[in-house]
C-alpha cells in the first residue's frame, strides 16, 4: 500500500482534513450497520468533516429497523416515538480511501441517541462492545481477549431477463471448488476483488472459487473481535459495491438458488490472556485442548438453538440446512470434522481455535461475533458438560440434537435463553425479535412463485 493511500489513523479532525485533501479526497462516506448488517451512510464534503465530528450526522433512528424493501418495522424507539433522530459521529481511525471511487474515502460511524447521549440499544457495533466489556464480569475470565478470523462465501450473479429472479450465477460452470483462474472466473472477478480489498485494508488472506458456479469464498485475517467484525462488515459492503461496478450482483443470501448450495459465514475463534497466550491450548490435555477450550465449546453447544437466530437470521437461512449439505444440521462438535457444527482445526499452540460453522453469509457480522463470544463466555462461566466429539459424517439424527429448522423456532429459542439474552441486553433482544417476527408476518402474507406454480394450474 502506498503512503498516499494509507489509512489516516489516530489523527485529529484538522489533521485528517488536511491529509485527505493532500490525498486528493474531497468526499468522505460515513457508514454504519443497521440491525441486519446492511451498510447505511451518507457522503459529506471533506470541508464539512469537522462539523460532522463535533455534532454528528443526523439520521432517522428507524433506519435501524427498515426492511430490505423499505418498510419501517414497528420496533420500539422508531415509529412509536415519532421517528426521532440518532447522531452518527465519524470514527476517523477507520478512514480509508476507496480504490473504486477516486476522490472518496470512507469510515465507520458511531451512533448516539442525542436525547440520552448513549448508543441506541439496537446498534450492532455497540452490542458487540457491550458483550466484550462484560467478559470479566460474566465469565470470571481474567481479561481474556477473543480473537476472530471470519470466512465468508457469496454468489456473484449476472442479469438475465429470462430467469425468474432476473439473475443467474456468474460463470455458470460447477465443479470448480477450490480452484483459481479463468476456468471458473472467466472475467477475473476474484483477482480484481482481492486487490481492491487489499488496497482497502480489509485484511484479506486468500480467495477461491467455491463449490457452485458463481460462488466465491474470501478469508480474512484474525484480529480482536471488534476489529474482525468491522472488517467483515466492510468486506460485505465492499464486495456488493464492487460487483455493481462490474454490472453484476453480489449476494450474501444464505441460499439464492434452488438447485445450488448455500453460502456460509464461518468464524475461527480463540481466546488470549493478557500476555498473549492462547488459553485454548494445553499440550498435556486430551486432544491438546485446555479445560477453558472445552468449556467454551460446550457453551456454544448449550446455547446453539438461541444462537441460530442470530447466525441464521432470515427465512431463507433454513433452506441451507439439511443432511449432506456441509452446512450444520445437528448440535455437535468434532476434531477436524467439517460436518460438525463446531470444528476444531488440527493446529495447536498459538493456532488452537474453534471453528463455528453455524452461520450463513446473510448474518450481521457484529451479531454473529457478539453471539458466539457470549456463548463462549457463558460456557466458561457455567462449565456445562462437553459431549463426546462427532466421529465420521455428521448427519445421523440419533447422534445429537437437531438445530432449529425454521426462523420461528430459532427466535423462540433466543427469547427463551435468559442467560444469553441477559448478556445481549433486553433492548437489543426486544428490537431483534420484533424486527424478525415482523419479517415472518410479511412473508406469511405474501403469495410466492412456488405457491402459484404448485396450485394455480390444477386446483
Short mmCIF file of C-alpha atoms in Angstrom, two decimals:
data_model
loop_
_atom_site.label_atom_id
_atom_site.label_comp_id
_atom_site.label_asym_id
_atom_site.label_seq_id
_atom_site.Cartn_x
_atom_site.Cartn_y
_atom_site.Cartn_z
CA UNK A 1 0.00 0.00 0.00
CA UNK A 2 1.37 3.38 -0.95
CA UNK A 3 1.89 6.13 1.59
CA UNK A 4 -0.71 8.23 -0.20
CA UNK A 5 -3.36 5.52 0.23
CA UNK A 6 -2.55 4.58 3.82
CA UNK A 7 -5.35 4.96 6.37
CA UNK A 8 -5.46 8.15 8.45
CA UNK A 9 -5.39 6.57 11.88
CA UNK A 10 -5.34 8.36 15.21
CA UNK A 11 -5.38 11.86 13.75
CA UNK A 12 -7.45 14.81 14.92
CA UNK A 13 -10.03 16.39 12.66
CA UNK A 14 -7.91 19.29 11.26
CA UNK A 15 -5.01 16.93 10.54
CA UNK A 16 -7.38 14.43 8.94
CA UNK A 17 -8.93 17.11 6.71
CA UNK A 18 -5.51 18.32 5.64
CA UNK A 19 -4.28 14.79 4.91
CA UNK A 20 -7.46 13.95 3.00
CA UNK A 21 -7.06 16.99 0.79
CA UNK A 22 -3.41 16.14 0.18
CA UNK A 23 -4.54 12.68 -0.95
CA UNK A 24 -7.00 14.26 -3.38
CA UNK A 25 -10.04 13.26 -1.33
CA UNK A 26 -12.96 15.66 -1.42
CA UNK A 27 -15.74 13.38 -0.13
CA UNK A 28 -15.98 11.21 2.99
CA UNK A 29 -18.52 8.39 3.09
CA UNK A 30 -19.61 7.62 6.67
CA UNK A 31 -21.21 4.18 7.04
CA UNK A 32 -22.64 2.15 9.90
CA UNK A 33 -24.56 -1.16 10.15
CA UNK A 34 -28.31 -1.37 10.60
CA UNK A 35 -29.93 -4.21 12.53
CA UNK A 36 -29.50 -6.73 9.70
CA UNK A 37 -25.95 -5.63 8.87
CA UNK A 38 -26.72 -3.59 5.74
CA UNK A 39 -24.49 -0.56 5.39
CA UNK A 40 -26.29 2.76 5.81
CA UNK A 41 -24.45 6.03 5.33
CA UNK A 42 -24.00 9.48 3.92
CA UNK A 43 -21.46 11.21 1.67
CA UNK A 44 -20.17 14.52 3.02
CA UNK A 45 -17.78 17.04 1.51
CA UNK A 46 -14.45 16.94 3.28
CA UNK A 47 -14.77 20.55 4.42
CA UNK A 48 -17.83 19.53 6.44
CA UNK A 49 -15.95 16.81 8.34
CA UNK A 50 -15.13 18.97 11.41
CA UNK A 51 -18.80 19.78 11.91
CA UNK A 52 -19.81 16.16 11.40
CA UNK A 53 -17.30 15.05 14.03
CA UNK A 54 -18.43 17.69 16.50
CA UNK A 55 -22.19 17.47 16.11
CA UNK A 56 -22.73 14.18 14.32
CA UNK A 57 -24.73 13.41 11.19
CA UNK A 58 -28.43 13.02 11.91
CA UNK A 59 -30.36 10.01 10.64
CA UNK A 60 -33.82 8.77 11.46
CA UNK A 61 -33.35 6.10 14.13
CA UNK A 62 -35.88 3.89 12.36
CA UNK A 63 -33.30 3.22 9.65
CA UNK A 64 -32.04 0.53 12.04
CA UNK A 65 -35.40 -1.19 11.66
CA UNK A 66 -36.08 -0.60 7.96
CA UNK A 67 -36.69 -3.78 5.97
CA UNK A 68 -34.79 -4.64 2.76
CA UNK A 69 -37.88 -3.44 0.86
CA UNK A 70 -38.02 -0.10 2.67
CA UNK A 71 -40.80 -0.80 5.20
CA UNK A 72 -40.32 0.67 8.68
CA UNK A 73 -40.81 -2.17 11.16
CA UNK A 74 -42.55 -1.08 14.41
CA UNK A 75 -39.59 -1.57 16.74
CA UNK A 76 -39.67 0.44 19.99
CA UNK A 77 -37.94 3.79 19.62
CA UNK A 78 -38.93 4.23 15.97
CA UNK A 79 -42.50 4.71 14.79
CA UNK A 80 -43.91 4.72 18.32
CA UNK A 81 -41.57 7.58 19.29
CA UNK A 82 -42.38 9.71 16.24
CA UNK A 83 -39.35 8.67 14.15
CA UNK A 84 -36.70 10.52 16.18
CA UNK A 85 -33.08 11.15 15.24
CA UNK A 86 -29.87 9.39 16.04
CA UNK A 87 -26.49 11.08 15.53
CA UNK A 88 -23.65 9.33 13.73
CA UNK A 89 -20.12 10.50 14.54
CA UNK A 90 -17.33 9.60 12.08
CA UNK A 91 -14.69 7.27 13.52
CA UNK A 92 -11.60 8.88 11.99
CA UNK A 93 -9.40 5.94 13.00
CA UNK A 94 -11.16 3.92 10.27
CA UNK A 95 -10.71 6.40 7.38
CA UNK A 96 -9.57 4.65 4.21
CA UNK A 97 -9.54 5.68 0.52
CA UNK A 98 -11.96 3.75 -1.71
CA UNK A 99 -9.98 2.12 -4.55
CA UNK A 100 -13.00 2.09 -6.89
CA UNK A 101 -14.17 5.68 -6.17
CA UNK A 102 -11.41 8.25 -6.87
CA UNK A 103 -11.60 11.19 -4.51
CA UNK A 104 -13.69 9.32 -1.91
CA UNK A 105 -12.63 7.90 1.46
CA UNK A 106 -14.93 6.02 3.78
CA UNK A 107 -15.03 5.46 7.51
CA UNK A 108 -17.23 3.82 10.09
CA UNK A 109 -19.58 5.88 12.23
CA UNK A 110 -20.62 5.50 15.86
CA UNK A 111 -24.25 6.22 16.69
CA UNK A 112 -25.57 8.14 19.69
CA UNK A 113 -29.11 8.94 20.82
CA UNK A 114 -28.98 12.75 21.18
CA UNK A 115 -31.56 12.65 23.99
CA UNK A 116 -29.61 10.27 26.21
CA UNK A 117 -26.04 10.56 24.95
CA UNK A 118 -25.97 6.74 24.79
CA UNK A 119 -25.93 4.42 21.77
CA UNK A 120 -29.26 3.06 20.62
CA UNK A 121 -29.68 -0.45 22.13
CA UNK A 122 -30.12 -1.93 18.66
CA UNK A 123 -26.77 -0.57 17.42
CA UNK A 124 -24.89 -3.73 16.33
CA UNK A 125 -21.41 -2.28 16.82
CA UNK A 126 -22.29 -1.19 20.34
CA UNK A 127 -23.91 -4.53 21.13
CA UNK A 128 -20.58 -6.22 20.43
CA UNK A 129 -18.80 -3.65 22.57
CA UNK A 130 -21.17 -4.40 25.47
CA UNK A 131 -20.63 -8.15 25.18
CA UNK A 132 -16.85 -7.70 25.11
CA UNK A 133 -16.95 -5.32 28.08
CA UNK A 134 -18.87 -7.90 30.10
CA UNK A 135 -16.23 -10.60 29.61
CA UNK A 136 -14.63 -10.42 33.04
CA UNK A 137 -17.85 -9.74 34.94
CA UNK A 138 -19.81 -12.62 33.47
CA UNK A 139 -17.18 -15.27 32.85
CA UNK A 140 -14.58 -14.75 35.50
CA UNK A 141 -12.18 -14.81 32.60
CA UNK A 142 -9.49 -12.53 33.99
CA UNK A 143 -9.43 -10.27 30.99
CA UNK A 144 -9.35 -12.76 28.15
CA UNK A 145 -9.49 -11.29 24.65
CA UNK A 146 -11.45 -13.05 21.86
CA UNK A 147 -9.55 -13.27 18.58
CA UNK A 148 -11.65 -13.92 15.47
CA UNK A 149 -10.94 -14.85 11.85
CA UNK A 150 -14.03 -14.57 9.57
CA UNK A 151 -14.65 -16.64 6.43
CA UNK A 152 -17.48 -15.60 4.11
CA UNK A 153 -18.94 -17.00 0.92
CA UNK A 154 -21.10 -15.23 -1.64
CA UNK A 155 -22.66 -15.68 -5.07
CA UNK A 156 -21.86 -13.37 -7.96
CA UNK A 157 -24.80 -13.05 -10.34
CA UNK A 158 -25.36 -11.71 -13.84
CA UNK A 159 -28.56 -10.17 -15.17
CA UNK A 160 -30.74 -12.49 -17.25
CA UNK A 161 -34.20 -11.30 -18.23
CA UNK A 162 -35.27 -14.90 -18.84
CA UNK A 163 -34.56 -16.07 -15.30
CA UNK A 164 -37.41 -16.00 -12.75
CA UNK A 165 -35.48 -13.63 -10.46
CA UNK A 166 -33.80 -11.76 -13.30
CA UNK A 167 -30.39 -13.08 -12.21
CA UNK A 168 -28.30 -16.20 -12.85
CA UNK A 169 -24.97 -17.33 -11.36
CA UNK A 170 -21.92 -15.76 -12.98
CA UNK A 171 -19.65 -18.15 -14.83
CA UNK A 172 -22.15 -20.95 -14.75
CA UNK A 173 -19.81 -23.93 -14.52
CA UNK A 174 -19.87 -26.20 -11.47
CA UNK A 175 -17.09 -28.50 -10.29
CA UNK A 176 -14.57 -25.71 -9.76
CA UNK A 177 -14.45 -25.87 -5.98
CA UNK A 178 -11.08 -24.77 -4.56
CA UNK A 179 -9.96 -23.54 -7.95
CA UNK A 180 -8.45 -20.25 -9.09
CA UNK A 181 -8.08 -18.67 -12.51
CA UNK A 182 -10.32 -18.15 -15.50
CA UNK A 183 -11.85 -21.65 -15.64
CA UNK A 184 -14.44 -20.76 -13.00
CA UNK A 185 -13.95 -16.99 -13.20
CA UNK A 186 -13.81 -16.02 -16.88
CA UNK A 187 -13.75 -12.26 -16.26
CA UNK A 188 -11.19 -12.26 -13.43
CA UNK A 189 -13.63 -11.06 -10.77
CA UNK A 190 -11.81 -12.67 -7.86
CA UNK A 191 -8.39 -11.21 -8.66
CA UNK A 192 -9.86 -7.75 -9.07
CA UNK A 193 -11.77 -8.06 -5.81
CA UNK A 194 -8.79 -9.35 -3.83
CA UNK A 195 -6.65 -6.43 -4.98
CA UNK A 196 -9.30 -3.85 -4.17
CA UNK A 197 -9.94 -5.35 -0.73
CA UNK A 198 -6.21 -5.38 -0.04
CA UNK A 199 -5.93 -1.70 -1.03
CA UNK A 200 -8.87 -1.03 1.28
CA UNK A 201 -7.05 -2.51 4.28
CA UNK A 202 -9.66 -5.22 4.89
CA UNK A 203 -7.03 -7.80 5.87
CA UNK A 204 -7.54 -10.39 3.14
CA UNK A 205 -5.66 -13.69 3.23
CA UNK A 206 -6.86 -15.55 0.15
CA UNK A 207 -9.83 -16.33 -2.04
CA UNK A 208 -11.05 -19.14 -4.27
CA UNK A 209 -13.95 -20.31 -6.36
CA UNK A 210 -16.33 -22.28 -4.17
CA UNK A 211 -18.49 -25.34 -4.82
CA UNK A 212 -21.15 -23.91 -7.14
CA UNK A 213 -21.00 -21.77 -10.26
CA UNK A 214 -20.60 -18.09 -9.41
CA UNK A 215 -19.78 -18.82 -5.76
CA UNK A 216 -16.62 -17.46 -4.12
CA UNK A 217 -15.02 -17.59 -0.68
CA UNK A 218 -12.62 -15.00 0.72
CA UNK A 219 -10.82 -15.47 4.04
CA UNK A 220 -9.89 -12.58 6.31
CA UNK A 221 -7.05 -12.35 8.81
CA UNK A 222 -7.68 -12.88 12.51
CA UNK A 223 -7.76 -9.96 14.94
CA UNK A 224 -9.53 -8.83 18.10
CA UNK A 225 -13.28 -9.31 17.93
CA UNK A 226 -14.44 -5.73 17.28
CA UNK A 227 -11.86 -5.17 14.58
CA UNK A 228 -12.79 -8.51 12.98
CA UNK A 229 -16.46 -7.51 12.93
CA UNK A 230 -15.60 -4.09 11.46
CA UNK A 231 -13.57 -5.72 8.71
CA UNK A 232 -16.23 -8.35 7.92
CA UNK A 233 -18.89 -5.63 7.74
CA UNK A 234 -16.77 -3.53 5.40
CA UNK A 235 -15.88 -6.62 3.39
CA UNK A 236 -19.54 -7.36 2.65
CA UNK A 237 -20.23 -3.71 1.78
CA UNK A 238 -17.17 -3.57 -0.49
CA UNK A 239 -17.92 -6.80 -2.36
CA UNK A 240 -21.51 -5.71 -3.04
CA UNK A 241 -20.37 -2.28 -4.23
CA UNK A 242 -17.56 -3.50 -6.47
CA UNK A 243 -19.87 -6.09 -8.05
CA UNK A 244 -22.23 -3.27 -9.01
CA UNK A 245 -19.30 -1.52 -10.69
CA UNK A 246 -18.95 -4.69 -12.78
CA UNK A 247 -22.66 -4.56 -13.67
CA UNK A 248 -23.28 -7.63 -11.52
CA UNK A 249 -24.97 -8.50 -8.23
CA UNK A 250 -23.05 -10.00 -5.30
CA UNK A 251 -25.40 -11.56 -2.79
CA UNK A 252 -24.67 -12.93 0.68
CA UNK A 253 -28.13 -14.51 0.78
CA UNK A 254 -27.96 -17.90 2.51
CA UNK A 255 -29.36 -19.92 -0.43
CA UNK A 256 -30.23 -17.86 -3.50
CA UNK A 257 -30.89 -20.72 -5.95
CA UNK A 258 -32.96 -23.89 -5.54
CA UNK A 259 -30.55 -26.16 -7.36
CA UNK A 260 -27.32 -24.86 -5.79
CA UNK A 261 -25.82 -24.90 -2.31
CA UNK A 262 -25.73 -22.17 0.31
CA UNK A 263 -23.18 -19.62 1.48
CA UNK A 264 -21.63 -19.84 4.93
CA UNK A 265 -20.16 -17.39 7.42
CA UNK A 266 -17.64 -19.35 9.49
CA UNK A 267 -15.76 -17.96 12.49
CA UNK A 268 -12.38 -19.11 13.76
CA UNK A 269 -12.23 -18.08 17.42
CA UNK A 270 -9.57 -18.28 20.10
CA UNK A 271 -9.00 -16.56 23.44
CA UNK A 272 -5.73 -15.00 24.55
CA UNK A 273 -4.74 -13.81 28.00
CA UNK A 274 -3.04 -10.54 28.94
CA UNK A 275 0.35 -12.00 27.96
CA UNK A 276 -0.92 -13.01 24.52
CA UNK A 277 -1.03 -16.74 25.34
CA UNK A 278 -3.73 -18.80 23.66
CA UNK A 279 -5.68 -20.25 26.59
CA UNK A 280 -7.37 -22.91 24.44
CA UNK A 281 -4.04 -24.73 24.07
CA UNK A 282 -2.88 -27.37 26.55
CA UNK A 283 -0.37 -29.91 25.16
CA UNK A 284 -0.84 -32.17 28.19
CA UNK A 285 -4.64 -32.34 27.97
CA UNK A 286 -6.87 -34.63 25.95
CA UNK A 287 -6.82 -33.63 22.26
CA UNK A 288 -4.48 -30.76 23.21
CA UNK A 289 -7.46 -28.71 24.39
CA UNK A 290 -7.46 -26.91 27.72
CA UNK A 291 -10.35 -27.03 30.17
CA UNK A 292 -11.17 -23.47 29.09
CA UNK A 293 -11.44 -24.61 25.48
CA UNK A 294 -13.71 -27.50 26.39
CA UNK A 295 -15.96 -25.22 28.44
CA UNK A 296 -16.06 -22.72 25.56
CA UNK A 297 -17.12 -25.41 23.07
CA UNK A 298 -19.75 -26.71 25.49
CA UNK A 299 -21.11 -23.19 25.95
CA UNK A 300 -21.59 -22.75 22.22
CA UNK A 301 -23.37 -26.11 22.03
CA UNK A 302 -25.57 -25.32 25.02
CA UNK A 303 -26.75 -22.04 23.52
CA UNK A 304 -26.80 -23.17 19.89
CA UNK A 305 -30.61 -23.07 19.45
CA UNK A 306 -30.68 -19.42 20.50
CA UNK A 307 -27.51 -18.55 18.58
CA UNK A 308 -29.15 -19.92 15.44
CA UNK A 309 -31.48 -16.90 15.37
CA UNK A 310 -28.51 -14.53 15.21
CA UNK A 311 -26.29 -16.58 12.90
CA UNK A 312 -29.09 -17.73 10.56
CA UNK A 313 -31.35 -14.69 10.67
CA UNK A 314 -33.61 -14.99 7.62
CA UNK A 315 -36.45 -17.21 6.47
CA UNK A 316 -34.20 -18.27 3.61
CA UNK A 317 -31.42 -19.32 6.02
CA UNK A 318 -33.15 -22.57 6.91
CA UNK A 319 -33.23 -23.72 3.29
CA UNK A 320 -29.44 -24.04 3.54
CA UNK A 321 -29.71 -26.59 6.37
CA UNK A 322 -30.24 -30.31 5.96
CA UNK A 323 -28.41 -33.61 5.59
CA UNK A 324 -25.49 -33.86 3.18
CA UNK A 325 -25.23 -30.08 2.74
CA UNK A 326 -21.93 -29.50 4.61
CA UNK A 327 -23.96 -26.91 6.49
CA UNK A 328 -24.62 -27.79 10.13
CA UNK A 329 -27.81 -29.64 10.93
CA UNK A 330 -27.07 -31.06 14.37
CA UNK A 331 -25.71 -29.52 17.58
CA UNK A 332 -22.35 -31.28 17.71
CA UNK A 333 -18.60 -30.79 17.61
CA UNK A 334 -15.71 -32.70 16.11
CA UNK A 335 -11.97 -32.82 15.70
CA UNK A 336 -11.15 -31.56 12.19
CA UNK A 337 -14.60 -32.65 11.04
CA UNK A 338 -16.31 -30.31 8.55
CA UNK A 339 -19.69 -31.96 9.00
CA UNK A 340 -19.83 -30.80 12.65
CA UNK A 341 -21.34 -27.53 13.83
CA UNK A 342 -18.16 -26.76 15.79
CA UNK A 343 -14.97 -27.97 14.16
CA UNK A 344 -11.64 -27.99 15.98
CA UNK A 345 -8.93 -27.49 13.33
CA UNK A 346 -5.79 -29.62 13.76
CA UNK A 347 -3.36 -26.77 14.62
CA UNK A 348 -2.32 -26.44 18.25
CA UNK A 349 -0.14 -23.96 20.13
CA UNK A 350 -0.91 -20.39 19.10
CA UNK A 351 -3.22 -21.75 16.37
CA UNK A 352 -5.57 -23.61 18.74
CA UNK A 353 -9.11 -22.46 17.99
CA UNK A 354 -12.66 -23.50 17.36
CA UNK A 355 -14.36 -23.01 14.01
CA UNK A 356 -18.04 -22.22 14.39
CA UNK A 357 -19.67 -23.32 11.12
CA UNK A 358 -23.25 -22.49 12.08
CA UNK A 359 -23.58 -19.05 10.50
CA UNK A 360 -24.67 -18.24 6.98
CA UNK A 361 -23.48 -15.32 4.90
CA UNK A 362 -26.66 -13.26 5.35
CA UNK A 363 -25.88 -12.69 9.03
CA UNK A 364 -24.80 -9.36 10.52
CA UNK A 365 -21.08 -9.73 11.42
CA UNK A 366 -21.49 -7.83 14.69
CA UNK A 367 -24.35 -10.05 15.83
CA UNK A 368 -22.57 -13.23 14.72
CA UNK A 369 -19.45 -12.39 16.72
CA UNK A 370 -21.36 -10.99 19.71
CA UNK A 371 -23.49 -14.13 19.90
CA UNK A 372 -20.55 -16.50 19.50
CA UNK A 373 -18.48 -14.70 22.13
CA UNK A 374 -21.46 -14.62 24.50
CA UNK A 375 -21.92 -18.39 24.14
CA UNK A 376 -18.23 -18.96 24.81
CA UNK A 377 -18.25 -16.71 27.88
CA UNK A 378 -21.31 -18.45 29.29
CA UNK A 379 -19.60 -21.80 28.79
CA UNK A 380 -16.53 -20.61 30.68
CA UNK A 381 -18.76 -19.28 33.46
CA UNK A 382 -21.21 -22.19 33.76
CA UNK A 383 -18.91 -25.09 32.77
CA UNK A 384 -21.51 -27.32 31.07
CA UNK A 385 -20.57 -30.91 30.28
CA UNK A 386 -18.99 -31.37 26.85
CA UNK A 387 -20.37 -34.40 24.97
CA UNK A 388 -18.14 -36.79 23.05
CA UNK A 389 -16.91 -35.48 19.69
CA UNK A 390 -18.57 -36.48 16.46
CA UNK A 391 -16.99 -39.45 14.70
CA UNK A 392 -17.49 -39.79 10.95
CA UNK A 393 -20.04 -37.99 8.80
CA UNK A 394 -22.30 -35.87 10.97
CA UNK A 395 -25.86 -36.24 9.69
CA UNK A 396 -27.16 -39.08 11.86
CA UNK A 397 -30.16 -37.59 13.69
CA UNK A 398 -29.76 -40.10 16.52
CA UNK A 399 -26.27 -38.81 17.36
CA UNK A 400 -27.04 -35.24 18.51
CA UNK A 401 -29.94 -32.78 18.91
CA UNK A 402 -31.25 -31.04 15.80
CA UNK A 403 -30.76 -27.34 15.27
CA UNK A 404 -33.92 -25.24 14.88
CA UNK A 405 -35.41 -25.87 11.46
CA UNK A 406 -37.19 -22.56 10.96
CA UNK A 407 -36.69 -18.93 11.85
CA UNK A 408 -39.78 -19.14 14.07
CA UNK A 409 -38.33 -21.87 16.29
CA UNK A 410 -34.95 -20.15 16.39
CA UNK A 411 -36.50 -16.86 17.55
CA UNK A 412 -38.46 -18.73 20.22
CA UNK A 413 -35.22 -20.36 21.39
CA UNK A 414 -33.49 -16.98 21.56
CA UNK A 415 -36.30 -15.46 23.59
CA UNK A 416 -36.26 -18.42 25.99
CA UNK A 417 -32.47 -18.34 26.58
CA UNK A 418 -32.33 -15.98 29.54
CA UNK A 419 -28.60 -16.38 30.10
CA UNK A 420 -27.75 -15.40 26.52
CA UNK A 421 -30.26 -12.57 26.27
CA UNK A 422 -29.02 -11.32 29.64
CA UNK A 423 -25.64 -10.72 28.01
CA UNK A 424 -27.14 -9.28 24.83
CA UNK A 425 -29.46 -6.93 26.74
CA UNK A 426 -33.23 -6.56 26.80
CA UNK A 427 -33.18 -3.53 24.49
CA UNK A 428 -31.35 -5.31 21.70
CA UNK A 429 -33.19 -8.60 22.14
CA UNK A 430 -36.60 -6.92 22.02
CA UNK A 431 -35.68 -4.95 18.90
CA UNK A 432 -34.30 -8.02 17.11
CA UNK A 433 -37.26 -10.26 17.96
CA UNK A 434 -39.78 -7.61 16.90
CA UNK A 435 -37.98 -6.99 13.61
CA UNK A 436 -37.66 -10.66 12.74
CA UNK A 437 -41.20 -11.65 13.73
CA UNK A 438 -42.47 -8.83 11.54
CA UNK A 439 -40.43 -10.36 8.71
CA UNK A 440 -42.22 -13.67 9.29
CA UNK A 441 -45.61 -11.96 9.27
CA UNK A 442 -44.85 -10.22 5.98
CA UNK A 443 -43.69 -13.48 4.43
CA UNK A 444 -46.79 -15.37 5.59
CA UNK A 445 -49.00 -12.73 3.95
CA UNK A 446 -47.12 -12.85 0.63
CA UNK A 447 -48.04 -15.14 -2.26
CA UNK A 448 -44.87 -16.79 -3.58
CA UNK A 449 -43.99 -18.06 -7.06
CA UNK A 450 -43.86 -21.58 -5.60
CA UNK A 451 -47.48 -21.35 -4.43
CA UNK A 452 -48.72 -20.17 -7.83
CA UNK A 453 -46.82 -22.90 -9.68
CA UNK A 454 -47.94 -25.57 -7.20
CA UNK A 455 -51.64 -24.74 -7.07
CA UNK A 456 -52.87 -22.48 -9.86
CA UNK A 457 -52.95 -24.86 -12.81
CA UNK A 458 -54.70 -27.84 -11.26
CA UNK A 459 -56.80 -26.53 -8.41
#
